[in-house]
Coordinates of C-alpha atoms in Angstrom, one line a residue:
Chain A
M8 CA 15.3 33.6 -20.2
V9 CA 14.3 35.1 -23.5
G10 CA 14.0 32.3 -26.1
K11 CA 13.4 29.5 -23.6
R12 CA 10.5 27.1 -24.5
G13 CA 7.8 26.0 -21.9
R14 CA 4.5 24.8 -21.6
V15 CA 1.3 26.6 -20.2
I16 CA -0.1 25.3 -16.8
G17 CA -2.6 28.1 -16.4
R18 CA -4.6 29.7 -19.3
V19 CA -2.5 32.7 -20.5
G20 CA -4.8 35.5 -21.8
P21 CA -5.3 39.4 -21.8
G22 CA -6.6 40.5 -18.4
I23 CA -5.7 37.4 -16.5
V24 CA -2.4 36.1 -15.1
G25 CA -1.3 32.9 -16.5
E26 CA 1.4 30.4 -15.7
V27 CA 4.1 28.6 -17.5
M28 CA 6.7 26.0 -16.5
L29 CA 10.1 27.0 -17.8
P30 CA 13.4 25.0 -17.5
V31 CA 15.6 27.3 -15.3
R32 CA 19.0 26.7 -13.6
G33 CA 18.8 23.0 -14.1
A34 CA 15.2 22.7 -12.8
T35 CA 11.8 23.7 -13.8
E36 CA 10.0 26.6 -12.2
A37 CA 6.6 28.2 -12.7
F38 CA 6.5 31.8 -13.9
Y39 CA 3.7 34.2 -14.2
A40 CA 2.9 34.7 -17.9
Y41 CA 1.2 37.2 -20.0
P42 CA 0.5 37.0 -23.6
A43 CA 2.7 38.8 -26.0
A44 CA -0.1 39.4 -28.4
D45 CA -3.8 39.6 -27.5
E46 CA -4.5 36.1 -27.7
V47 CA -5.7 33.3 -25.2
I48 CA -3.4 30.4 -24.9
E49 CA -4.9 27.3 -23.4
V50 CA -3.3 24.9 -21.0
G51 CA -0.7 22.5 -22.3
T52 CA 0.2 24.7 -25.2
P53 CA 4.0 25.0 -25.9
V54 CA 5.2 28.5 -25.7
V55 CA 8.3 30.4 -26.1
V56 CA 9.4 33.3 -24.0
V57 CA 9.6 36.6 -25.9
E58 CA 10.3 38.8 -22.8
F59 CA 11.3 38.5 -19.3
D60 CA 10.1 40.9 -16.6
P61 CA 12.1 40.0 -13.5
P62 CA 11.8 38.5 -11.1
R63 CA 9.1 36.0 -12.1
S64 CA 6.9 37.4 -15.0
V65 CA 7.4 36.6 -18.7
Y66 CA 5.6 37.5 -21.7
V67 CA 5.1 34.4 -23.9
A68 CA 3.8 33.6 -27.5
R69 CA 2.9 30.3 -29.0
A70 CA 5.7 28.0 -30.0
I71 CA 6.2 26.9 -33.6
Chain B
M30 CA 66.3 20.1 12.0
L31 CA 64.5 18.6 9.4
W32 CA 62.1 17.1 11.7
T33 CA 61.6 20.6 13.2
Y34 CA 60.7 22.0 9.7
L35 CA 58.4 19.2 8.9
I36 CA 56.7 19.5 12.3
T37 CA 56.4 23.4 11.9
G38 CA 55.0 22.9 8.3
A39 CA 52.5 20.3 9.6
I40 CA 51.3 22.8 12.3
A41 CA 51.2 25.5 9.9
L42 CA 49.0 23.6 7.5
V43 CA 46.9 22.5 10.2
V44 CA 46.4 26.2 11.3
L45 CA 45.8 27.0 7.7
L46 CA 43.2 24.3 7.4
I47 CA 41.5 25.4 10.6
L48 CA 41.5 29.0 9.4
F49 CA 40.3 28.0 6.0
R50 CA 37.5 26.0 7.7
M51 CA 36.6 29.0 9.8
V52 CA 36.5 31.4 6.8
W53 CA 34.9 29.0 4.1
R54 CA 31.2 28.6 4.2
V55 CA 29.2 26.2 1.8
A56 CA 25.6 26.9 0.7
E57 CA 23.6 23.7 1.0
P58 CA 21.1 22.9 -2.0
N59 CA 18.2 24.0 0.0
E60 CA 19.5 27.4 1.2
A61 CA 21.2 30.5 0.1
L62 CA 24.1 32.4 1.9
I63 CA 23.3 36.1 2.1
I64 CA 26.6 37.8 2.8
S65 CA 26.9 41.2 3.6
G66 CA 29.7 43.5 4.7
L67 CA 33.3 44.4 3.6
G68 CA 33.4 43.9 -0.2
A69 CA 30.3 41.8 -0.3
H70 CA 28.6 43.0 -3.5
S71 CA 26.8 40.9 -6.0
S72 CA 28.6 40.2 -9.3
A73 CA 27.4 41.7 -12.5
E74 CA 26.4 38.3 -13.9
Q75 CA 24.0 37.6 -11.0
I76 CA 21.8 40.6 -11.4
N77 CA 21.7 43.8 -13.2
E78 CA 21.6 46.1 -10.5
T79 CA 24.2 45.8 -7.5
L80 CA 23.0 44.7 -4.4
G81 CA 24.3 45.8 -1.1
F82 CA 25.0 42.1 -0.3
K83 CA 26.2 39.0 -1.9
I84 CA 24.0 36.1 -2.6
V85 CA 25.6 32.5 -2.9
V86 CA 23.7 29.5 -3.9
G87 CA 24.9 26.0 -4.1
R88 CA 28.6 26.5 -3.6
G89 CA 31.0 27.7 -1.2
T90 CA 32.6 31.2 -0.4
A91 CA 34.9 32.8 1.7
V92 CA 33.6 34.9 4.5
L93 CA 36.0 37.2 6.3
P94 CA 35.3 36.9 10.0
G95 CA 34.7 40.3 11.7
F96 CA 34.3 42.1 8.2
Q97 CA 31.4 40.1 6.8
T98 CA 28.5 38.4 8.1
V99 CA 26.7 35.5 6.6
R100 CA 23.1 34.5 7.0
R101 CA 21.4 31.3 5.7
L102 CA 18.0 31.8 4.0
P103 CA 16.2 28.4 3.6
L104 CA 14.8 27.9 0.1
D105 CA 12.7 24.7 1.1
I106 CA 9.0 24.6 1.0
R107 CA 6.8 25.7 3.7
A108 CA 3.1 25.1 4.3
T109 CA 0.7 27.2 6.1
P110 CA -2.9 26.2 6.9
L111 CA -5.5 28.8 6.1
T112 CA -8.9 29.2 7.9
V113 CA -10.9 32.1 6.4
T114 CA -14.3 33.3 7.1
C115 CA -15.5 35.2 4.0
V116 CA -18.4 36.0 1.9
S117 CA -19.0 34.9 -1.6
S118 CA -20.1 37.0 -4.5
Q119 CA -23.7 36.1 -3.7
G120 CA -23.4 37.3 -0.1
I121 CA -23.3 33.9 1.3
P122 CA -21.0 33.6 4.3
L123 CA -18.5 30.8 4.0
H124 CA -16.0 29.2 6.2
I125 CA -13.1 28.0 4.0
K126 CA -10.3 25.8 5.0
G127 CA -7.2 25.4 2.9
V128 CA -3.5 25.0 2.8
T129 CA -0.9 26.7 0.9
A130 CA 2.6 25.5 0.0
Y131 CA 5.1 28.1 -0.8
K132 CA 8.9 28.7 -1.2
V133 CA 11.4 31.4 -1.8
G134 CA 12.0 31.7 -5.6
D135 CA 15.2 30.3 -7.0
D136 CA 16.2 33.3 -8.9
Y137 CA 18.5 36.1 -7.3
G138 CA 15.8 38.6 -7.4
S139 CA 13.3 36.4 -5.5
I140 CA 16.1 35.4 -2.9
A141 CA 16.9 39.2 -2.6
N142 CA 13.4 40.3 -2.1
A143 CA 12.7 37.4 0.5
A144 CA 16.1 38.1 2.2
R145 CA 15.1 41.7 2.8
R146 CA 11.6 40.8 4.1
F147 CA 12.1 37.5 5.9
L148 CA 15.7 37.2 7.1
E149 CA 16.1 37.1 10.8
Q150 CA 12.4 36.6 11.3
S151 CA 11.2 33.5 13.2
D152 CA 9.0 30.9 11.4
E153 CA 6.0 31.9 13.4
Q154 CA 6.4 35.5 12.2
V155 CA 6.6 34.3 8.7
M156 CA 3.7 31.9 8.8
S157 CA 1.5 34.6 10.5
T158 CA 2.5 37.3 7.9
I159 CA 1.9 34.6 5.1
H160 CA -1.5 33.5 6.8
E161 CA -2.8 37.1 6.8
L162 CA -1.6 37.8 3.3
F163 CA -3.3 34.6 1.6
A164 CA -6.5 35.1 4.0
G165 CA -6.7 38.4 2.5
H166 CA -6.2 37.4 -1.0
L167 CA -8.6 34.6 -0.3
R168 CA -11.3 36.7 0.9
A169 CA -10.7 38.8 -2.2
I170 CA -11.0 35.7 -4.4
V171 CA -14.0 34.3 -2.8
G172 CA -15.8 37.7 -2.9
S173 CA -15.5 37.7 -6.6
T174 CA -16.6 34.2 -7.1
T175 CA -19.8 32.4 -6.6
V176 CA -20.2 29.2 -4.7
E177 CA -21.1 27.2 -7.6
E178 CA -17.9 28.4 -9.5
M179 CA -15.8 27.5 -6.5
L180 CA -17.3 24.1 -6.2
H181 CA -17.5 23.3 -9.8
D182 CA -14.9 25.5 -11.9
R183 CA -11.5 24.9 -10.6
E184 CA -9.8 26.6 -13.3
T185 CA -11.6 29.9 -12.6
L186 CA -10.7 29.7 -9.0
T187 CA -7.0 29.1 -9.6
T188 CA -6.8 31.7 -12.3
N189 CA -8.3 34.2 -9.8
I190 CA -5.9 33.1 -7.0
R191 CA -3.1 33.5 -9.3
G192 CA -4.2 37.0 -10.5
S193 CA -4.7 38.1 -7.0
L194 CA -1.3 36.8 -5.7
A195 CA 0.8 37.4 -8.4
G196 CA 1.8 40.8 -7.6
D197 CA 2.3 40.3 -3.8
M198 CA 4.2 37.1 -4.4
E199 CA 6.6 38.9 -6.6
K200 CA 7.1 41.6 -4.0
L201 CA 7.8 39.0 -1.3
G202 CA 10.1 36.9 -3.5
L203 CA 7.9 33.8 -3.0
V204 CA 6.6 31.1 -5.2
V205 CA 3.2 29.5 -4.6
D206 CA 3.9 25.8 -5.1
S207 CA 0.2 24.9 -4.0
L208 CA -2.9 26.2 -2.9
Q209 CA -5.6 24.0 -1.7
I210 CA -9.1 24.6 -0.7
Q211 CA -9.7 21.7 1.6
E212 CA -13.2 22.4 2.9
I213 CA -16.0 25.1 2.2
D214 CA -18.7 25.3 5.0
D215 CA -21.7 27.7 5.1
E216 CA -23.8 28.3 8.1
S217 CA -27.0 29.0 6.0
G218 CA -26.9 25.6 4.4
Y219 CA -26.8 27.0 1.0
I220 CA -24.4 24.3 -0.3
K221 CA -26.5 21.7 1.3
N222 CA -29.5 23.0 -0.4
L223 CA -27.6 23.4 -3.5
G224 CA -27.1 19.8 -3.8
R225 CA -30.5 19.0 -2.4
P226 CA -32.3 18.4 -5.5
Q227 CA -29.7 16.1 -7.0
A228 CA -29.3 14.4 -3.7
A229 CA -33.2 14.1 -3.6
A230 CA -33.1 12.7 -7.1
V231 CA -30.3 10.4 -6.3
E232 CA -32.1 9.4 -3.1
A233 CA -35.4 8.7 -5.0
A234 CA -33.6 6.7 -7.6
A235 CA -31.8 4.8 -4.9
R236 CA -35.1 4.1 -3.1
I237 CA -36.7 3.0 -6.4
A238 CA -33.7 0.8 -7.2
W239 CA -33.7 -0.4 -3.6
A240 CA -37.5 -1.1 -3.7
E241 CA -36.9 -3.0 -7.1
R242 CA -34.2 -5.0 -5.8
D243 CA -36.0 -5.6 -2.7
R244 CA -39.0 -6.9 -4.6
E245 CA -36.8 -8.9 -6.8
A246 CA -35.0 -10.2 -3.9
T247 CA -38.2 -11.1 -2.1
E248 CA -39.5 -12.8 -5.2
R249 CA -36.3 -14.8 -5.3
E250 CA -36.6 -15.6 -1.7
Q251 CA -40.1 -16.9 -2.0
V252 CA -39.1 -19.0 -5.1
A253 CA -36.1 -20.1 -3.1
G254 CA -38.5 -20.9 -0.2
A255 CA -40.6 -22.9 -2.4
A256 CA -37.7 -24.6 -3.9
K257 CA -36.5 -25.3 -0.3
A258 CA -39.7 -26.6 0.9
A259 CA -40.0 -28.9 -2.1
A260 CA -36.4 -30.0 -1.4
V261 CA -37.3 -30.7 2.3
R262 CA -40.3 -32.7 1.1
Q263 CA -38.2 -34.7 -1.3
S264 CA -35.6 -35.2 1.5
S265 CA -38.3 -36.3 4.0
I266 CA -39.7 -38.6 1.3
A267 CA -36.2 -40.0 0.4
Q268 CA -35.4 -40.1 4.4
A269 CA -38.5 -42.1 5.0
G270 CA -37.7 -44.5 1.9
Y271 CA -34.4 -45.0 3.2
Q272 CA -35.8 -45.7 6.7
A273 CA -38.2 -48.2 5.4
E274 CA -35.2 -49.9 3.5
V275 CA -33.3 -49.7 6.7
D276 CA -36.2 -51.3 8.7
Q277 CA -36.5 -53.9 6.0
A278 CA -33.0 -54.7 6.0
N279 CA -33.1 -54.9 9.7
S280 CA -36.0 -57.2 9.6
K281 CA -34.3 -59.2 7.0
A282 CA -31.2 -59.5 9.0
S283 CA -33.2 -60.6 12.1
Q284 CA -34.7 -63.3 10.0
S285 CA -31.4 -64.0 8.4
G286 CA -30.8 -66.8 11.0
P287 CA -33.6 -69.1 10.5
L288 CA -33.5 -68.3 6.8
A289 CA -29.9 -69.2 6.7
E290 CA -30.8 -72.5 8.7
A291 CA -33.6 -73.3 6.3
L292 CA -31.4 -72.4 3.3
A293 CA -28.7 -74.6 4.7
R294 CA -31.2 -77.4 5.1
Q295 CA -32.4 -77.0 1.8
Q296 CA -29.0 -77.2 0.4
V297 CA -28.5 -80.4 2.3
V298 CA -31.6 -81.9 0.7
V299 CA -30.6 -80.6 -2.6
A300 CA -27.2 -82.2 -2.1
E301 CA -28.8 -85.6 -1.1
T302 CA -31.1 -85.5 -3.9
E303 CA -28.2 -84.9 -6.1
T304 CA -26.4 -87.8 -4.6
A305 CA -29.5 -90.0 -4.9
K306 CA -29.7 -89.0 -8.7
L307 CA -25.9 -89.7 -9.0
N308 CA -26.5 -93.2 -7.5
A309 CA -29.4 -93.8 -9.9
A310 CA -27.3 -92.6 -12.8
L311 CA -24.5 -94.8 -11.5
A312 CA -26.7 -98.0 -11.2
E313 CA -28.2 -97.1 -14.6
K314 CA -24.6 -96.8 -16.0
Q315 CA -23.6 -100.0 -14.5
L316 CA -26.5 -101.8 -15.9
E317 CA -26.0 -100.3 -19.1
S318 CA -22.4 -101.5 -19.1
S319 CA -23.0 -104.9 -17.8
V320 CA -26.2 -105.9 -19.8
L321 CA -27.3 -103.5 -22.2
K322 CA -23.9 -103.1 -23.9
P323 CA -23.2 -106.9 -24.2
A324 CA -26.6 -107.4 -25.3
D325 CA -26.4 -104.8 -28.0
A326 CA -23.1 -106.1 -29.0
E327 CA -24.6 -109.7 -29.3
A328 CA -27.5 -108.3 -31.3
Y329 CA -25.2 -106.3 -33.4
K330 CA -23.1 -109.6 -34.0
Q331 CA -26.3 -111.6 -34.9
R332 CA -27.5 -108.9 -37.0
T333 CA -24.3 -108.5 -38.8
L334 CA -23.9 -112.3 -39.3
A335 CA -27.5 -112.6 -40.7
N336 CA -27.0 -109.5 -42.8
A337 CA -23.8 -111.2 -44.1
A338 CA -25.5 -114.7 -44.8
R339 CA -28.6 -112.8 -46.5
D340 CA -26.1 -111.0 -48.6
A341 CA -24.3 -114.2 -49.6
Q342 CA -27.5 -115.9 -50.5
I343 CA -29.0 -112.9 -52.4
A344 CA -25.6 -112.9 -54.1
S345 CA -25.7 -116.7 -55.0
A346 CA -29.4 -116.4 -56.0
E347 CA -28.5 -113.5 -58.1
A348 CA -25.6 -115.4 -59.7
N349 CA -28.0 -118.4 -60.4
A350 CA -30.7 -116.2 -61.9
R351 CA -28.2 -114.5 -63.9
E352 CA -26.8 -118.0 -65.1
V353 CA -30.3 -119.2 -66.0
T354 CA -31.2 -116.0 -67.8
L355 CA -28.1 -116.1 -69.7
R356 CA -28.6 -119.8 -70.5
G357 CA -32.1 -119.3 -71.4
E358 CA -31.3 -116.5 -73.6
A359 CA -28.7 -118.5 -75.2
Q360 CA -31.2 -121.4 -75.7
A361 CA -34.0 -118.9 -77.0
R362 CA -31.2 -117.4 -79.4
A363 CA -30.4 -120.9 -80.6
T364 CA -33.9 -121.9 -80.9
E365 CA -34.7 -118.7 -82.7
L366 CA -31.7 -119.2 -85.0
N367 CA -32.8 -123.0 -85.6
G368 CA -36.4 -122.0 -86.3
K369 CA -35.3 -119.4 -88.7
A370 CA -33.0 -122.0 -90.3
E371 CA -35.9 -124.3 -90.5
A372 CA -38.4 -121.9 -91.8
L373 CA -36.0 -120.9 -94.5
A374 CA -35.5 -124.4 -95.3
V375 CA -39.1 -125.3 -95.4
Q376 CA -39.8 -122.1 -97.4
A377 CA -37.1 -123.0 -99.7
K378 CA -38.5 -126.4 -100.1
A379 CA -41.9 -125.2 -100.5
M380 CA -40.8 -122.7 -103.0
A381 CA -39.2 -125.5 -104.8
E382 CA -42.2 -127.5 -104.7
A383 CA -44.5 -124.8 -105.6
A384 CA -42.2 -124.2 -108.6
G385 CA -42.4 -127.8 -109.5
I386 CA -46.1 -127.9 -109.0
K387 CA -46.3 -124.6 -111.0
A388 CA -44.2 -126.1 -113.8
R389 CA -46.5 -129.2 -113.6
A390 CA -49.6 -127.2 -113.7
E391 CA -48.5 -125.3 -116.5
A392 CA -47.8 -128.4 -118.1
L393 CA -50.9 -129.9 -117.1
A394 CA -52.7 -126.9 -118.6
T395 CA -50.9 -127.0 -121.9
N396 CA -50.8 -130.8 -122.2
T397 CA -52.8 -132.4 -119.7
D398 CA -52.9 -135.7 -121.0
A399 CA -49.2 -136.0 -121.5
V400 CA -48.6 -134.7 -118.0
V401 CA -51.2 -137.2 -116.6
A402 CA -49.7 -139.9 -118.5
Q403 CA -46.3 -139.1 -117.5
Q404 CA -47.4 -138.7 -114.0
L405 CA -49.3 -141.8 -114.0
A406 CA -46.2 -143.6 -115.7
E407 CA -44.0 -142.2 -113.0
A408 CA -46.5 -143.4 -110.4
Y409 CA -47.3 -146.7 -112.1
P410 CA -44.9 -148.6 -110.1
E411 CA -46.2 -147.3 -107.0
I412 CA -49.6 -148.0 -108.1
V413 CA -48.9 -151.4 -108.7
R414 CA -47.0 -151.7 -105.4
A415 CA -50.0 -150.4 -103.8
A416 CA -52.5 -152.6 -105.5
A417 CA -50.2 -155.4 -104.7
S418 CA -49.7 -154.4 -101.2
S419 CA -53.3 -155.2 -100.6
F420 CA -52.3 -158.6 -101.2
E421 CA -49.4 -158.6 -98.7
K422 CA -51.6 -159.2 -95.8
V423 CA -53.0 -162.3 -97.4
G424 CA -51.4 -164.9 -96.1
N425 CA -53.3 -167.4 -97.9
M426 CA -55.0 -166.3 -100.9
V427 CA -57.4 -168.6 -102.6
V428 CA -57.8 -167.6 -106.1
L429 CA -61.0 -168.9 -107.5
N430 CA -61.0 -169.5 -111.0
G431 CA -57.4 -170.3 -111.1
A432 CA -54.8 -168.1 -112.8
Q433 CA -57.8 -166.4 -114.4
G434 CA -58.7 -165.0 -111.1
I435 CA -55.4 -163.6 -110.3
E436 CA -55.2 -161.9 -113.6
D437 CA -58.6 -160.5 -113.2
T438 CA -57.8 -159.1 -109.9
L439 CA -54.9 -157.4 -111.1
V440 CA -56.6 -156.2 -114.0
K441 CA -59.3 -154.8 -112.0
T442 CA -56.8 -153.2 -109.7
I443 CA -55.0 -151.7 -112.6
T444 CA -58.2 -150.8 -114.4
M445 CA -59.2 -148.9 -111.3
G446 CA -55.9 -147.1 -111.8
G447 CA -56.9 -146.3 -115.4
S448 CA -60.3 -145.0 -114.1
G449 CA -58.4 -142.8 -111.7
F450 CA -56.6 -141.6 -114.6
A451 CA -59.7 -140.7 -116.6
L452 CA -61.3 -139.0 -113.5
A453 CA -58.2 -136.9 -113.0
K454 CA -58.2 -135.9 -116.6
Q455 CA -61.9 -135.1 -116.5
L456 CA -61.2 -133.1 -113.4
I457 CA -58.4 -131.0 -115.1
D458 CA -60.5 -130.5 -118.0
S459 CA -63.3 -129.2 -115.9
L460 CA -60.9 -126.9 -114.3
S461 CA -59.5 -125.6 -117.5
T462 CA -62.7 -125.0 -119.0
N463 CA -63.6 -122.7 -115.9
G464 CA -60.6 -120.6 -116.9
K465 CA -58.9 -121.1 -113.7
P466 CA -55.5 -122.6 -113.5
P467 CA -55.6 -125.6 -111.3
T468 CA -54.6 -124.9 -107.6
L469 CA -51.5 -126.1 -106.2
E470 CA -53.3 -127.9 -103.3
A471 CA -55.9 -129.6 -105.4
V472 CA -53.4 -131.3 -107.6
P473 CA -51.0 -132.8 -105.0
D474 CA -54.3 -134.1 -103.2
E475 CA -55.6 -135.6 -106.3
A476 CA -52.4 -136.8 -107.7
P477 CA -51.2 -139.2 -105.1
R478 CA -54.5 -140.5 -104.5
P479 CA -54.6 -144.0 -106.1

């Protein structure tokens, strides 16, 4: 999971639960997302997974 | 023997196939096989920790009957209606209706969680559990949200839902695909009153617009009505005019019989008149051709003949006149020439005589006596003849005095000649003494005079 690129569909930020869409197992699934750093990532921003917290939580950072 | 082997082999194959079919289980795409029992342990690549059972997704696996059990966990979506009575953050009681769509997560952890919690449970039990769970979370969410936020800020609502549900969903191995709030009712009329100012403003604007449009429509209607009345009036006028034309045409049609008769009669009269005119013209033409044309021809003939005769006479007279003129001119010319010739002759003669007289006068002036004598001598025979002529008429002359008498007579006559001579000499002298030469006229007049 780590290193996969995805897209924010629910605002990611400190103190709230965001949501990102990630390509997994030949499909796309929604994962609960938390920011890797203390930043707010708005909807539509491309992100990359830096940490995976099974089963459905990931820590993401801005891609690029 | 061969047949026996073959048949035995075939039977064995069929038996093997049947056994394989009994042992082999295949997972459909929308389900997971949960296998537990002898040797059913999840492989290391599936999950970090070993499970007490085996999860098979999307493929087949052999299940040993009697030693292993297999359960099917559906992974497809399920929907649960939600009906919640709750209180918003402002303390307003609300009735919320919604629907949630959820499914078991596709990863092995979620499948394992879900299998542990929901396997062997009926759909009703699952739905009841999920409903209670979602209802509790929804109450919590609504209790931390104002009505206005719920109505207007969907992002906040979904964020709150996600934050509230995330932990429980992970525990249950479920994924919320969709959570829809369909209806929010309140008994106190808060929502209704919330929108009332806007509704009132909208209604006022609508009424104003309606009134404006009604006024405009009424104006247009009145204008249209006036135009319609004008059109009706025009139409009535036009209809009356057309009716009058129709009546006129009808009356004309009713009169058309007599009128046609009269017209026919008129045409007959006209035709008769034309015939009479043609007859008159015919008679005129006949008279013209029988009388007038011959008379004209005769007159023309006479006139032509008279003209020809007149022209002939004129030509003749002109020829005569021309002849006379020419003759006269010729005569006049001859006469003129004769006259001129005679005049020239007379002139020449006169000039010669004048020259002679002049010479004689000169001679007379210089030697008068000689000239006179010479003249007298020249004329003496004449004188004598003249003197003698006086005796020519004497038939019987009686001379008295005898021969003496005749002599005396002659002497007298000659003497008279001598006296004449003396007289002439005297005259010339007188003239010469006056200093004037003797005139030519005077001399001849005097000279021949005896």
